[in-house]
mmCIF file of C-alpha atoms in Angstrom:
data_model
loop_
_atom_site.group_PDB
_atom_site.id
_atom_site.type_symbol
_atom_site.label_atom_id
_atom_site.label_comp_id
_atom_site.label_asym_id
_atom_site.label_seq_id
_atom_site.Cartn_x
_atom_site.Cartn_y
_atom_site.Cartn_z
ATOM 1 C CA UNK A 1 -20.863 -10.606 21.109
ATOM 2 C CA UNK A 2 -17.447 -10.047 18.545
ATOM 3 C CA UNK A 3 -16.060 -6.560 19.436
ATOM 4 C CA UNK A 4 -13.121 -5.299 17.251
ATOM 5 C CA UNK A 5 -9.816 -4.009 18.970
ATOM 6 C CA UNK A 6 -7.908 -1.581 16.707
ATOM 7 C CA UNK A 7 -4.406 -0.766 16.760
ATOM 8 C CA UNK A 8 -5.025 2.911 14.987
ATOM 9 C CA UNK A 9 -4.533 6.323 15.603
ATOM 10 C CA UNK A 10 -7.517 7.109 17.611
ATOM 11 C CA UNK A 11 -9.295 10.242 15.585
ATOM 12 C CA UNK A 12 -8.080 10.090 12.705
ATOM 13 C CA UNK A 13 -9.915 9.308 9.038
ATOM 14 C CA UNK A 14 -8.944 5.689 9.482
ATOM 15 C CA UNK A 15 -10.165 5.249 12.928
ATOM 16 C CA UNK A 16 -13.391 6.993 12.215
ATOM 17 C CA UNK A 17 -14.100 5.041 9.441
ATOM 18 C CA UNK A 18 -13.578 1.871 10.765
ATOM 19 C CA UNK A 19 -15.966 2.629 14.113
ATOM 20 C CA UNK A 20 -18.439 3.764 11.639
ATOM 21 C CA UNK A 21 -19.037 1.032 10.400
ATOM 22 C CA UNK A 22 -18.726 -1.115 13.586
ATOM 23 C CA UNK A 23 -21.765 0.782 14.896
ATOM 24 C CA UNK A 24 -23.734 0.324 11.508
ATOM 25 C CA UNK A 25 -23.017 -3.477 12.296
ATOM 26 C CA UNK A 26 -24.881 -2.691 15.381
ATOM 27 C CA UNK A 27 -21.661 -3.994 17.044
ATOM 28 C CA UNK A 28 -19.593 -2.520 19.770
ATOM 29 C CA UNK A 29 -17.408 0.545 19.430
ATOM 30 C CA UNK A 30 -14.426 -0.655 18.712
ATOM 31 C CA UNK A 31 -11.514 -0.749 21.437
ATOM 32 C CA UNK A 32 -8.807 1.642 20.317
ATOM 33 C CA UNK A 33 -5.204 0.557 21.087
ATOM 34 C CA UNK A 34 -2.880 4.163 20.187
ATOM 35 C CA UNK A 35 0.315 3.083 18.335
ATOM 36 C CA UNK A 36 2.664 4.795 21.371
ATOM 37 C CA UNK A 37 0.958 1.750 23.422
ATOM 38 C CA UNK A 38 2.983 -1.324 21.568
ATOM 39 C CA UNK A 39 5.894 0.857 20.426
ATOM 40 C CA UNK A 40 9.112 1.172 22.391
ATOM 41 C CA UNK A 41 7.845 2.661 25.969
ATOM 42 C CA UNK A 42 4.504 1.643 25.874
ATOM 43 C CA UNK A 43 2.165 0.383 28.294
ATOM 44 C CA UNK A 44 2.965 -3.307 29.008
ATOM 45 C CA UNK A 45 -0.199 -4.736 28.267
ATOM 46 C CA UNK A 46 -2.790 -4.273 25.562
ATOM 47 C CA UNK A 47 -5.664 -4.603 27.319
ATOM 48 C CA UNK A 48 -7.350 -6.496 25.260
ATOM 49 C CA UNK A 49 -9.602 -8.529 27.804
ATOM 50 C CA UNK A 50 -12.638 -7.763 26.832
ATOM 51 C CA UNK A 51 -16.248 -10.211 27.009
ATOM 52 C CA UNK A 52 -17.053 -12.059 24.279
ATOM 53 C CA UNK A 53 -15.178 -12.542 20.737
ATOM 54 C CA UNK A 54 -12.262 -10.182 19.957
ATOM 55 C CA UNK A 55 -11.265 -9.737 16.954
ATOM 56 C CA UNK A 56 -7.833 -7.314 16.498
ATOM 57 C CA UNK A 57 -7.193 -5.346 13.446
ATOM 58 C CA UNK A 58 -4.130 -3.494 12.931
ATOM 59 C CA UNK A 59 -4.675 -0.653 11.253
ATOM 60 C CA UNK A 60 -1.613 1.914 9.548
ATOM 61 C CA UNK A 61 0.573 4.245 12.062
ATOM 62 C CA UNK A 62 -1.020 6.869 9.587
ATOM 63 C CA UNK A 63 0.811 10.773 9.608
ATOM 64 C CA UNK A 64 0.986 11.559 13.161
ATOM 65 C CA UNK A 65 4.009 13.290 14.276
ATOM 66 C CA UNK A 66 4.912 11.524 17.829
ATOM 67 C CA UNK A 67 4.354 7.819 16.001
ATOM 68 C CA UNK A 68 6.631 8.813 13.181
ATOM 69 C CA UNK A 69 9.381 10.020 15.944
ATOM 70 C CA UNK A 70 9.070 6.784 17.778
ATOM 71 C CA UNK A 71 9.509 4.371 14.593
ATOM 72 C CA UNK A 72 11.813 6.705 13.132
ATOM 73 C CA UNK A 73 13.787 9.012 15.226
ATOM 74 C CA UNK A 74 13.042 12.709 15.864
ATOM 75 C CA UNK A 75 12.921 14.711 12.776
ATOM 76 C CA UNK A 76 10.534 16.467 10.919
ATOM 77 C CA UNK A 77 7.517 14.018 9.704
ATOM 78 C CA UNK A 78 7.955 15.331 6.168
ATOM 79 C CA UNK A 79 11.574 14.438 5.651
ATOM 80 C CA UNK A 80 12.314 11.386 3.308
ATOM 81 C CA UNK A 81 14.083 8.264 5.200
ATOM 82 C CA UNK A 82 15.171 6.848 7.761
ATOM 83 C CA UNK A 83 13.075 3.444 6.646
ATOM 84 C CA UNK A 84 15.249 1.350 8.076
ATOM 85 C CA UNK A 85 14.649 2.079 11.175
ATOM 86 C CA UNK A 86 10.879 2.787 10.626
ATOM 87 C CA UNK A 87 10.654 -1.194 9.695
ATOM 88 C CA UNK A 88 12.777 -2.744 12.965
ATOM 89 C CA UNK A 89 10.763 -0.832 14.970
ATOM 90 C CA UNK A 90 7.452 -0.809 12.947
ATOM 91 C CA UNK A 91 7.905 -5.307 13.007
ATOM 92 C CA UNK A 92 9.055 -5.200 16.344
ATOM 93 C CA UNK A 93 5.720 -3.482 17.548
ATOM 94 C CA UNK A 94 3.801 -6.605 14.952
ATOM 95 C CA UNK A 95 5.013 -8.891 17.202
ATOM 96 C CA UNK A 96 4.600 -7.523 20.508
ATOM 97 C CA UNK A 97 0.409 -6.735 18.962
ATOM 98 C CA UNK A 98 0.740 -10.804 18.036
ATOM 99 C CA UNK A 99 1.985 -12.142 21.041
ATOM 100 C CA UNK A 100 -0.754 -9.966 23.193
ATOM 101 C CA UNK A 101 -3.285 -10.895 20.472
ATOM 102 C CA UNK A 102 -2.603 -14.762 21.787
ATOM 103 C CA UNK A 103 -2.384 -13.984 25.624
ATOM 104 C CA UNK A 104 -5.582 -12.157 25.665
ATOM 105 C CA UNK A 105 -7.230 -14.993 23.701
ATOM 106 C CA UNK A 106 -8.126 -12.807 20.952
ATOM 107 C CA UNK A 107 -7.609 -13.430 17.109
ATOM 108 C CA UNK A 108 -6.214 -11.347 14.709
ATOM 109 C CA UNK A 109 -7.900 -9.957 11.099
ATOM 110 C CA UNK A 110 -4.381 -9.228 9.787
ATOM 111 C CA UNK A 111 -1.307 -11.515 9.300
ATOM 112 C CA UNK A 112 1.917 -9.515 11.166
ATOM 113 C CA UNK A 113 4.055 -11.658 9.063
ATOM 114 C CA UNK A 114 1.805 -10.458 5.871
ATOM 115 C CA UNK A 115 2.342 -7.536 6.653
ATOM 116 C CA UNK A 116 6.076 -7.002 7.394
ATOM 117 C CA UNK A 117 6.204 -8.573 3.942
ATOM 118 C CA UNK A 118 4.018 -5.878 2.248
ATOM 119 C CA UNK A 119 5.929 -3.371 3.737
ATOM 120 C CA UNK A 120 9.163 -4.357 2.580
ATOM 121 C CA UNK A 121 9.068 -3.840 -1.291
ATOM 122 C CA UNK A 122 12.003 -6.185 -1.770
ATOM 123 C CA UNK A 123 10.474 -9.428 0.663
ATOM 124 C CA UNK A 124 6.636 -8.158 -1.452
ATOM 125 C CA UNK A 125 8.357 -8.603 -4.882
ATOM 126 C CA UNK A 126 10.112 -11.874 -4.415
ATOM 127 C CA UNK A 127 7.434 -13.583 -2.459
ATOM 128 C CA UNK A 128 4.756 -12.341 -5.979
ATOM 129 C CA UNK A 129 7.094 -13.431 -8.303
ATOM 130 C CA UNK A 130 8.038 -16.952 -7.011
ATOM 131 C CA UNK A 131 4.004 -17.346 -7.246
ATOM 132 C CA UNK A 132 4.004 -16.756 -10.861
ATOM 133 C CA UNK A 133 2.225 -13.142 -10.133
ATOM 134 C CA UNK A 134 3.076 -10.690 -13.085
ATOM 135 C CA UNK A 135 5.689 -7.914 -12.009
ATOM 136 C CA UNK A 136 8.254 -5.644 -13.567
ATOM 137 C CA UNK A 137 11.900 -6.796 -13.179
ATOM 138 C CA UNK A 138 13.667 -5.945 -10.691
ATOM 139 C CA UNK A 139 17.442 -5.556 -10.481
ATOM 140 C CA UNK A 140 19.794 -6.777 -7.679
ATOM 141 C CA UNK A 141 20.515 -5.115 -4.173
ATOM 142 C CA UNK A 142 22.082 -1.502 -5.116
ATOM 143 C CA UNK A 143 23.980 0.121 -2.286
ATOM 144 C CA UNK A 144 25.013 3.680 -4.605
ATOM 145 C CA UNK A 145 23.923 5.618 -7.372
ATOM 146 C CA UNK A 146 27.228 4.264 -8.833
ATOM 147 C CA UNK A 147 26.175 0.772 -8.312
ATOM 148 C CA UNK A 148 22.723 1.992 -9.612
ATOM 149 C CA UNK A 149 24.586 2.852 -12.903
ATOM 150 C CA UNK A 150 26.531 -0.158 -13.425
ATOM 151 C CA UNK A 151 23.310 -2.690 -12.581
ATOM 152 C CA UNK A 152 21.067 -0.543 -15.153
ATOM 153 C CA UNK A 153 23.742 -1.258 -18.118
ATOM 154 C CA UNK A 154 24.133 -4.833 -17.034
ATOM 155 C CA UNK A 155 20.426 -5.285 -17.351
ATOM 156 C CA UNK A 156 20.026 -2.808 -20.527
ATOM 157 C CA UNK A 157 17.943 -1.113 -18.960
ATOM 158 C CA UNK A 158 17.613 2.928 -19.109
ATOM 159 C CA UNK A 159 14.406 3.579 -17.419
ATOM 160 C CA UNK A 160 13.678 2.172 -14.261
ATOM 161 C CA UNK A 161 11.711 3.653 -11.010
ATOM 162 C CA UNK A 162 13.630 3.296 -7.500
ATOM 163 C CA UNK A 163 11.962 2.897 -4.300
ATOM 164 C CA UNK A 164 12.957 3.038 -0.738
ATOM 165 C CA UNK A 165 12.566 -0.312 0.154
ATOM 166 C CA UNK A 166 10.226 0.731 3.021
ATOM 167 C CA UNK A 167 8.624 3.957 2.152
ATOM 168 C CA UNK A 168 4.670 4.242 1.972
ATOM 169 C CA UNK A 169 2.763 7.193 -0.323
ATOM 170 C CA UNK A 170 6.035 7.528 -3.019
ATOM 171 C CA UNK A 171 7.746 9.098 -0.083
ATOM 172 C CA UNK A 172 11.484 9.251 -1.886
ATOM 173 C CA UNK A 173 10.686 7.326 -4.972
ATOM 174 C CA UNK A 174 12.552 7.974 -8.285
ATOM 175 C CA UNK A 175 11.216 7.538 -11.614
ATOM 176 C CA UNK A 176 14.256 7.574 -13.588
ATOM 177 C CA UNK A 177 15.358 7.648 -17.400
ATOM 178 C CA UNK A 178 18.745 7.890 -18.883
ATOM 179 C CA UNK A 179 19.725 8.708 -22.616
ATOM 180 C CA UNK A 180 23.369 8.930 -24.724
ATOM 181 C CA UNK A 181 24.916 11.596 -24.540
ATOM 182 C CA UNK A 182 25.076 11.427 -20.513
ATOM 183 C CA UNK A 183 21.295 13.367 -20.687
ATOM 184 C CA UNK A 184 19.687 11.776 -17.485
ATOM 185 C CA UNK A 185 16.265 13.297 -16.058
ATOM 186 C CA UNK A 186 14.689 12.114 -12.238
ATOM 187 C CA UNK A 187 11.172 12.761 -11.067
ATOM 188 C CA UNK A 188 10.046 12.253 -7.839
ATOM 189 C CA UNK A 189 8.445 14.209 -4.767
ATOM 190 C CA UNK A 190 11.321 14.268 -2.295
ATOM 191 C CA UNK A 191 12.428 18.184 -2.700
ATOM 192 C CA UNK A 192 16.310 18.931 -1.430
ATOM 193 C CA UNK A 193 16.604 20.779 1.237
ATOM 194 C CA UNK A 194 19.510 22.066 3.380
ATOM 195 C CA UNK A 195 19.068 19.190 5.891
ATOM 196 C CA UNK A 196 18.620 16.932 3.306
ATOM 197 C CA UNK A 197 15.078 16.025 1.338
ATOM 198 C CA UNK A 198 11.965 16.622 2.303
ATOM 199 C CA UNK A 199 8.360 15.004 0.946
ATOM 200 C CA UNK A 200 6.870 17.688 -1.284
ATOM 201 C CA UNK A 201 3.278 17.652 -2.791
ATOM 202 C CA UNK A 202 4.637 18.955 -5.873
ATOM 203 C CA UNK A 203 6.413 16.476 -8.588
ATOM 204 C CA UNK A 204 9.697 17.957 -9.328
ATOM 205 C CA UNK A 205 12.325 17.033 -12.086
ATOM 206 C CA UNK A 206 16.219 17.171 -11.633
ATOM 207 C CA UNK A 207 18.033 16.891 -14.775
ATOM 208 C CA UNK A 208 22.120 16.857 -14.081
ATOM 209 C CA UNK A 209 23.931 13.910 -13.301
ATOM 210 C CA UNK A 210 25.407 15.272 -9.926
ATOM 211 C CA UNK A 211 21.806 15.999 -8.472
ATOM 212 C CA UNK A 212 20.654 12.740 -9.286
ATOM 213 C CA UNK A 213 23.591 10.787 -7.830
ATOM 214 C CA UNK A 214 23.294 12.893 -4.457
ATOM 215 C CA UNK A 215 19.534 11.969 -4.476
ATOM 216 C CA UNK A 216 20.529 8.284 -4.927
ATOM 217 C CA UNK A 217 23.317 8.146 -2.436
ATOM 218 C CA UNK A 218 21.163 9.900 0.227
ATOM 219 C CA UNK A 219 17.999 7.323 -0.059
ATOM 220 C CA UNK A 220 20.752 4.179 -0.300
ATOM 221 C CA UNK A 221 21.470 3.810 3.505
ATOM 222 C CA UNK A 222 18.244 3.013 4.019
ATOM 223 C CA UNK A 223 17.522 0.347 1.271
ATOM 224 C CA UNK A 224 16.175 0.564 -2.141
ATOM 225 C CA UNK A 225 14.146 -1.659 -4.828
ATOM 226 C CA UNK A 226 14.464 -1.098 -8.278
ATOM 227 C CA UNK A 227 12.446 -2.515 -10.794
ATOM 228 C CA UNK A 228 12.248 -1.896 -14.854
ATOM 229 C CA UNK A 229 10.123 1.129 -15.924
ATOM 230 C CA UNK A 230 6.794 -0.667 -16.911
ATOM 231 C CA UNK A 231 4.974 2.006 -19.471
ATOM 232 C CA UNK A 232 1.455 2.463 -19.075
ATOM 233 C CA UNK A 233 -1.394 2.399 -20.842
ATOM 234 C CA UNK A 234 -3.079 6.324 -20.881
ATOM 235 C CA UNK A 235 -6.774 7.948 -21.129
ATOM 236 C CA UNK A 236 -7.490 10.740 -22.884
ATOM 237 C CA UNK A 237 -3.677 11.815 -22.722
ATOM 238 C CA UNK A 238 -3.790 10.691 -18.986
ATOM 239 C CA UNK A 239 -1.355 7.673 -17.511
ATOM 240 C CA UNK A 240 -3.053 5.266 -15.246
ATOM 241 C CA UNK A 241 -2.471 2.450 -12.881
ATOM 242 C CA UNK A 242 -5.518 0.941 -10.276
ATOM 243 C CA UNK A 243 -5.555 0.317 -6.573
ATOM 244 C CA UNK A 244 -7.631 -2.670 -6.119
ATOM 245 C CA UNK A 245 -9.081 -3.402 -3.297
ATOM 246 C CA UNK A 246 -9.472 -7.805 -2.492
ATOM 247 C CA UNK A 247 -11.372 -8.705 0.684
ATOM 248 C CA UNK A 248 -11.525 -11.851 1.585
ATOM 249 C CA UNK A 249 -9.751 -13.125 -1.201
ATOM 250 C CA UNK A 250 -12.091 -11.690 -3.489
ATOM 251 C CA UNK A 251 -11.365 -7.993 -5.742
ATOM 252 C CA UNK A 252 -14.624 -5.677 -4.242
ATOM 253 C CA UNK A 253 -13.355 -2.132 -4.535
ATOM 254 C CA UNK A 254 -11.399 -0.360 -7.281
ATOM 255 C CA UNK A 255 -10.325 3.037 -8.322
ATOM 256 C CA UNK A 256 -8.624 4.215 -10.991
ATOM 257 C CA UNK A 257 -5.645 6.879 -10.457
ATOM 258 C CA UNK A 258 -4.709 9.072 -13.608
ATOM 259 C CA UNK A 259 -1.764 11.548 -13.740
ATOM 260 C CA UNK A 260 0.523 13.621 -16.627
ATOM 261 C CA UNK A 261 3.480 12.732 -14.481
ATOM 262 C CA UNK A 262 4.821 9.179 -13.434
ATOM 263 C CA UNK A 263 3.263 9.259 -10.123
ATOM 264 C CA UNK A 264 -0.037 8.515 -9.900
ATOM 265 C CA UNK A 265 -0.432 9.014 -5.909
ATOM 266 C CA UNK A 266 -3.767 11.350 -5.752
ATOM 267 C CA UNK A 267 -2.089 13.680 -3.393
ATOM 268 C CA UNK A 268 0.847 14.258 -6.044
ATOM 269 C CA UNK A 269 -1.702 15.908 -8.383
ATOM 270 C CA UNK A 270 -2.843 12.460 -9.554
ATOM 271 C CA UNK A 271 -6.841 12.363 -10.023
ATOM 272 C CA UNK A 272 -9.423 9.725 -9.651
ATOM 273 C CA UNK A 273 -10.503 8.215 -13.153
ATOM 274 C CA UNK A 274 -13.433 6.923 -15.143
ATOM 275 C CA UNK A 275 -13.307 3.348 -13.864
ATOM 276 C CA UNK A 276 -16.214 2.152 -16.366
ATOM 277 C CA UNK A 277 -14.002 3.606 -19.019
ATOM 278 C CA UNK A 278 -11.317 1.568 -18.371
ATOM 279 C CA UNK A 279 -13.238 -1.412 -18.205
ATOM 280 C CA UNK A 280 -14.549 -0.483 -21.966
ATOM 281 C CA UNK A 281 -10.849 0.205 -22.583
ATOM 282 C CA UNK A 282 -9.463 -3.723 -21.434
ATOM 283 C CA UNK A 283 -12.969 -5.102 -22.720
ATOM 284 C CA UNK A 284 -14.466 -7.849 -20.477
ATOM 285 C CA UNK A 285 -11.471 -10.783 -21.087
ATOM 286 C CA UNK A 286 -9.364 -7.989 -20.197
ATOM 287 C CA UNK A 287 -10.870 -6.832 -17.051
ATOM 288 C CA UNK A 288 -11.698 -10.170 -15.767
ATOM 289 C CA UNK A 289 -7.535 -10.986 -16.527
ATOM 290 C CA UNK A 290 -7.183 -7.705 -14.009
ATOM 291 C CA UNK A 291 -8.896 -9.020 -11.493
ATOM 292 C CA UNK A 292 -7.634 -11.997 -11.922
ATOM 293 C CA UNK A 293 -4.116 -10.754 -10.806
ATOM 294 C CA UNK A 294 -5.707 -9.276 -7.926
ATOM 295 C CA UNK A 295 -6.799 -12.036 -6.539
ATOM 296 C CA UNK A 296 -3.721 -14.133 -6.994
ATOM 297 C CA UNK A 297 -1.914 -11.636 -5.482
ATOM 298 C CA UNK A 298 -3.465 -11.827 -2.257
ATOM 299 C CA UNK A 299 -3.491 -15.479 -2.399
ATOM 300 C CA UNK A 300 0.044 -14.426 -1.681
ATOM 301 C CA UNK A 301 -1.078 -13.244 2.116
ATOM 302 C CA UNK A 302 -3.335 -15.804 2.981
ATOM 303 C CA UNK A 303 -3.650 -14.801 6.543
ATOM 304 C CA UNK A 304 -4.511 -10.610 5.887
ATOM 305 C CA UNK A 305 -8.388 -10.401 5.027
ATOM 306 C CA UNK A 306 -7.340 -7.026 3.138
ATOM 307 C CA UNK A 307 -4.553 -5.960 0.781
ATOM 308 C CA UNK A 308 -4.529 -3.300 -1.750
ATOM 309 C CA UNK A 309 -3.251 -3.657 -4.703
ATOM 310 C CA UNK A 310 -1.603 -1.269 -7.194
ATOM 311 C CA UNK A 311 -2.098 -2.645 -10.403
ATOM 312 C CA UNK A 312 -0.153 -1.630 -13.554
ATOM 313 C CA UNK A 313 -1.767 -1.520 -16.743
ATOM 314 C CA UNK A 314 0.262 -1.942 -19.709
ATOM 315 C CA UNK A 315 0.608 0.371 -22.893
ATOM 316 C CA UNK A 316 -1.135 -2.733 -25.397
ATOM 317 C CA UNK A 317 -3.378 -2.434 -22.017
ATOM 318 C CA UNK A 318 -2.945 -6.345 -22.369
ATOM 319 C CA UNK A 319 0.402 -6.653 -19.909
ATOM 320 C CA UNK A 320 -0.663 -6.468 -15.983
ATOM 321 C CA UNK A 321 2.179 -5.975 -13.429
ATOM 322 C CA UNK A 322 1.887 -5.437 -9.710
ATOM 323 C CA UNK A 323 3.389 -2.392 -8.576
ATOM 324 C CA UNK A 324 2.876 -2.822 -4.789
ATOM 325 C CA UNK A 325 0.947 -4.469 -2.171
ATOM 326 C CA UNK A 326 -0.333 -2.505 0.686
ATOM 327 C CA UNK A 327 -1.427 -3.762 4.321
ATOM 328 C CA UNK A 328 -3.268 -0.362 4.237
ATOM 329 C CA UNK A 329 -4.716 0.310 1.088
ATOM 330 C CA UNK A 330 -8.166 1.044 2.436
ATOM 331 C CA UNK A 331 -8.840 4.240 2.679
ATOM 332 C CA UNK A 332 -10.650 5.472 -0.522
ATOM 333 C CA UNK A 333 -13.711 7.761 0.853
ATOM 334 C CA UNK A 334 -16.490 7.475 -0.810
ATOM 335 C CA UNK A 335 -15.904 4.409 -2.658
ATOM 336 C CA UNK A 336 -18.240 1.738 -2.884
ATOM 337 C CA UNK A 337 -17.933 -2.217 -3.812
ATOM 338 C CA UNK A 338 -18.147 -3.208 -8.060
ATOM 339 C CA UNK A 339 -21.209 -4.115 -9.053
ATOM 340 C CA UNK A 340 -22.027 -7.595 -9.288
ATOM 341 C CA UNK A 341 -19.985 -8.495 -6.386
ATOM 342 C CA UNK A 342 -20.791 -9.338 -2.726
ATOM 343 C CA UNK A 343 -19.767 -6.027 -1.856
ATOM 344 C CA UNK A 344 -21.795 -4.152 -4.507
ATOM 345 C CA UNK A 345 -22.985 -0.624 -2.521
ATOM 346 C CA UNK A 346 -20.457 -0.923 1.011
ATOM 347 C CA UNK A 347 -17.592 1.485 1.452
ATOM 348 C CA UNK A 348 -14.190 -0.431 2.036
ATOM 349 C CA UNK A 349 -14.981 -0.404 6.245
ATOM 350 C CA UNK A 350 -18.383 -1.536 6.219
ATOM 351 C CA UNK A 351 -17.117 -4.897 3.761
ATOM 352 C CA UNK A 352 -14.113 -5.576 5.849
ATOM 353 C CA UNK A 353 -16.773 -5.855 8.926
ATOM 354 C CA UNK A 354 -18.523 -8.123 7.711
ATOM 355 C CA UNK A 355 -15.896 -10.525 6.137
ATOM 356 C CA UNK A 356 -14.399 -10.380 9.499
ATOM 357 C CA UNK A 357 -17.236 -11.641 10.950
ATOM 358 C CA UNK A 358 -18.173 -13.951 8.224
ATOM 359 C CA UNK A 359 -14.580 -15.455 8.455
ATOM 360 C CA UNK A 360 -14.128 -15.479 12.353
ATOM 361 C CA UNK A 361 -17.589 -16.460 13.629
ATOM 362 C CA UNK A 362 -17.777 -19.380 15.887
ATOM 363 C CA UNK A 363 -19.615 -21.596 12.875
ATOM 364 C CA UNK A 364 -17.611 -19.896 9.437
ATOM 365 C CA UNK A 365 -20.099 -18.950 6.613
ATOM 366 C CA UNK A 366 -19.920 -17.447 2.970
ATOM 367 C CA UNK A 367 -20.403 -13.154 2.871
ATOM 368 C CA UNK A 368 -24.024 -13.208 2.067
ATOM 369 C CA UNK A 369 -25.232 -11.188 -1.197
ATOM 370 C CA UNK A 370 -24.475 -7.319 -0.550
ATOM 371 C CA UNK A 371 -28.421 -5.992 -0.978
ATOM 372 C CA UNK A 372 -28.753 -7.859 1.939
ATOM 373 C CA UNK A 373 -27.127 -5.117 3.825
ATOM 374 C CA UNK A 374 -26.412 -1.898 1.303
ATOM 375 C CA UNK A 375 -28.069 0.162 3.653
ATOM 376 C CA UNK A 376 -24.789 -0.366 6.262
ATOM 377 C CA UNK A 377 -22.912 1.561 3.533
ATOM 378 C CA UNK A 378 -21.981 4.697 5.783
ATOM 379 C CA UNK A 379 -19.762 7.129 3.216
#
C-alpha cells in the first residue's frame, strides 16, 4: 500500500490537514518526520523504511519557535531577517530530505530544487521570466537604500515594492512610493523596535526619508528583490490580487484576497473576496487568460505537484503579473476545488492525495472526475 512520509511540524494546521485527508483516502496515517530531525543536529536517519510505496512530501517549517532558531539563529520568531541564513540552512536540510528520500527507496511529491527556487524571490523571478511568464520588472541587485535610490531613477521608476529575497507572509516587505519635492512614504508590517524590527499584524506607514533609509539598510544584509509597483485592479473600493492554487499542473483552487492597503496577506487585515465576482469582472477570455498564467507558471517547476501562485491583476484588469510562487501555498481552510474542474468539491489536502497517487502509482493514470470522490472533501 502507498503511505505518505511528511516532513511537517507534527500538530500543527498543516499536519492535521494533510493526515486528514490521508485517512479519508482510507490510506495510512502518514509518517511524520519533525523539521529538528533533518536540520543541523538531527537524528541521522529519516526513517523512512517503511512497507510498501512511500511517497515523501515536504511540507513548510511553518511558525514554530525552536525550527525558526535552528534555520535562523536564536531570536525572537517575530523579528524581521536574518533570511540569509534561514535559506543555507533551510536548502541544506532539502538535500539531506533528498538524499534520504533515495536511500530509503522512497520518492518524493516535491522537487527540493523547485523549491529552493520558490523560495528565493530573485532565482523565482528570473527562472518565470526567461519562460515568457508575465511579471513586474525587476531592478538589479541593491545592496543600500542609497543604491535603492540611484537604481529607481535609472529605471524611472518611483513606486516599486521591496522584498527580502527570502522572506515568506510579507515578513519585511516594503511597498514604496517617492514624489518631488523629496516627499517619500513606506508601508509595510515590519514595526521598529529597539532591537531592530519586528513583524507586526498591523500595516504601518513611515513617511521621512531617514526612517525609510534605516528600514532599507537594515533588511539589505540579508538580500532584497525589487520589482516595479504593478497597480491593481480594485472591487468595490477594495485592491485585489489571487492565490491560485495548480495541482498537477492544472489551476483547482483559488481565492481572492482584497485589502485598502498594499498588502493583501489575510492576516495583515486583508479579507477573502467574491471570487465569482471577479470572474464577472475579467469576463470568461479574461479568466481563462488567468488561469492560463497559472498554469504556465508551474510548468516552471515541473517536478513540485503543488505551487501557489499569487497572481496580480491589473488596473484595465487585462495585465496579469506573477507576484510570487510558493512551495507552500496550501493552506486555505475551507476552500474547495472550481467548479468544472477535476477537483470541483476537495479541499487543497484531499486533491493533492489523490494527484499524488494518480501521478506515483505503479501503472500512472489521469485524476478521475472529482464527483467520483467529493465525499473525501474533509473541511
Amino acid at each position: 500500500m502507498t503511505s505518505f512520509t511528511v516532513i511537517a511540524t507534527p500538530g500543527d494546521r498543516r499536519t492535521s490537514f494533510f493526515a486528514a485527508a490521508c485517512r479519508a483516502r482510507g490510506l495510512p496515517e502518514p509518517h511524520v518526520v519533525p523539521w529538528p530531525d533533518v536540520l543541523p543536529g538531527g537524528s541521522a536517519r529519516l526513517h523512512m523504511d517503511a512497507a510498501g510505496d512511500v511517497l515523501v512530501r515536504i511540507d513548510s517549517p511553518g511558525e514554530d519557535a525552536q525550527v525558526d532558531a535552528l534555520l535562523r539563529g536564536p531570536g525572537h520568531p517575530a523579528r524581521v531577517g536574518g533570511g540569509a541564513r534561514w535559506y543555507r540552512t533551510f536548502t541544506g536540510a532539502l538535500s539531506r530530505v533528498a538524499t534520504e528520500t533515495q536511500r530509503a527507496g522512497a520518492r518524493l511529491v516535491n522537487d527540493v530544487d523547485d523549491i529552493a527556487v520558490m523560495c528565493d524571490k530573485r532565482r523565482c523571478h528570473a527562472r518565470l521570466q526567461a519562460a515568457g511568464v508575465p511579471v513586474p520588472e525587476a531592478l538589479p541587485s541593491v545592496e543600500s537604500y542609497a543604491q535603492l535610490r540611484d537604481r529607481m531613477a535609472e529605471a524611472g521608476m518611483r513606486r516599486v515594492f521591496v522584498k527580502p529575497a527570502h522572506g515568506s507572509s510579507a515578513s519585511g516587505v516594503v511597498a514604496l512610493q517617492t514624489a518631488p519635492g523629496g516627499r517619500i512614504k513606506a508601508v509595510t508590517s515590519a514595526a521598529r523596535t529597539a532591537t531592530g524590527y519586528a513583524n507586526s499584524l498591523r500595516v504601518r506607514t513611515y513617511e521621512t526619508e531617514p526612517e525609510v533609509a534605516h528600514l532599507i539598510d537594515a533588511l539589505a544584509p540579508d538580500g532584497l528583490h525589487v520589482e516595479r509597483w504593478f497597480p491593481k485592479a480594485a472591487l468595490d473600493g477594495r485592491v485585489f490580487d489571487l492565490r491560485v492554487v495548480v495541482i498537477a499542473g492544472e489551476p483547482t483552487h483559488a481565492v481572492v484576497r482584497t485589502s485598502r492597503s498594499p498588502m493583501t496577506n489575510l492576516h495583515l487585515g486583508g479579507t477573502r473576496g467574491d471570487l465569482e465576482a471577479v470572474r464577472r469582472a475579467l469576463g470568461a477570455d479574461g479568466w481563462r487568460r488567468a488561469l492560463d498564467v497559472c498554469a504556465r507558471t508551474a510548468a516552471c517547476f515541473p517536478g513540485s505537484l503543488m505551487v501557489g501562485v499569487d497572481l496580480l491583476v491589473g488596473v484595465d484588469r487585462r495585465r496579469f503579473a506573477v507576484a510570487e510562487v510558493n512551495a507552500f501555498g496550501d493552506l486555505l481552510p475551507g476552500l474547495t476545488g472550481l467548479p468544472g474542474t477535476w477537483a470541483e468539491g476537495l479541499d487543497t489536502y484531499t486533491a493533492q492525495v489523490r494527484a499524488a497517487l494518480a501521478r506515483f502509482s505503479p501503472a500512472p493514470r489521469a485524476v478521475p472526475p472529482a464527483h467520483a470522490e467529493v465525499g473525501a472533501c474533509t473541511t
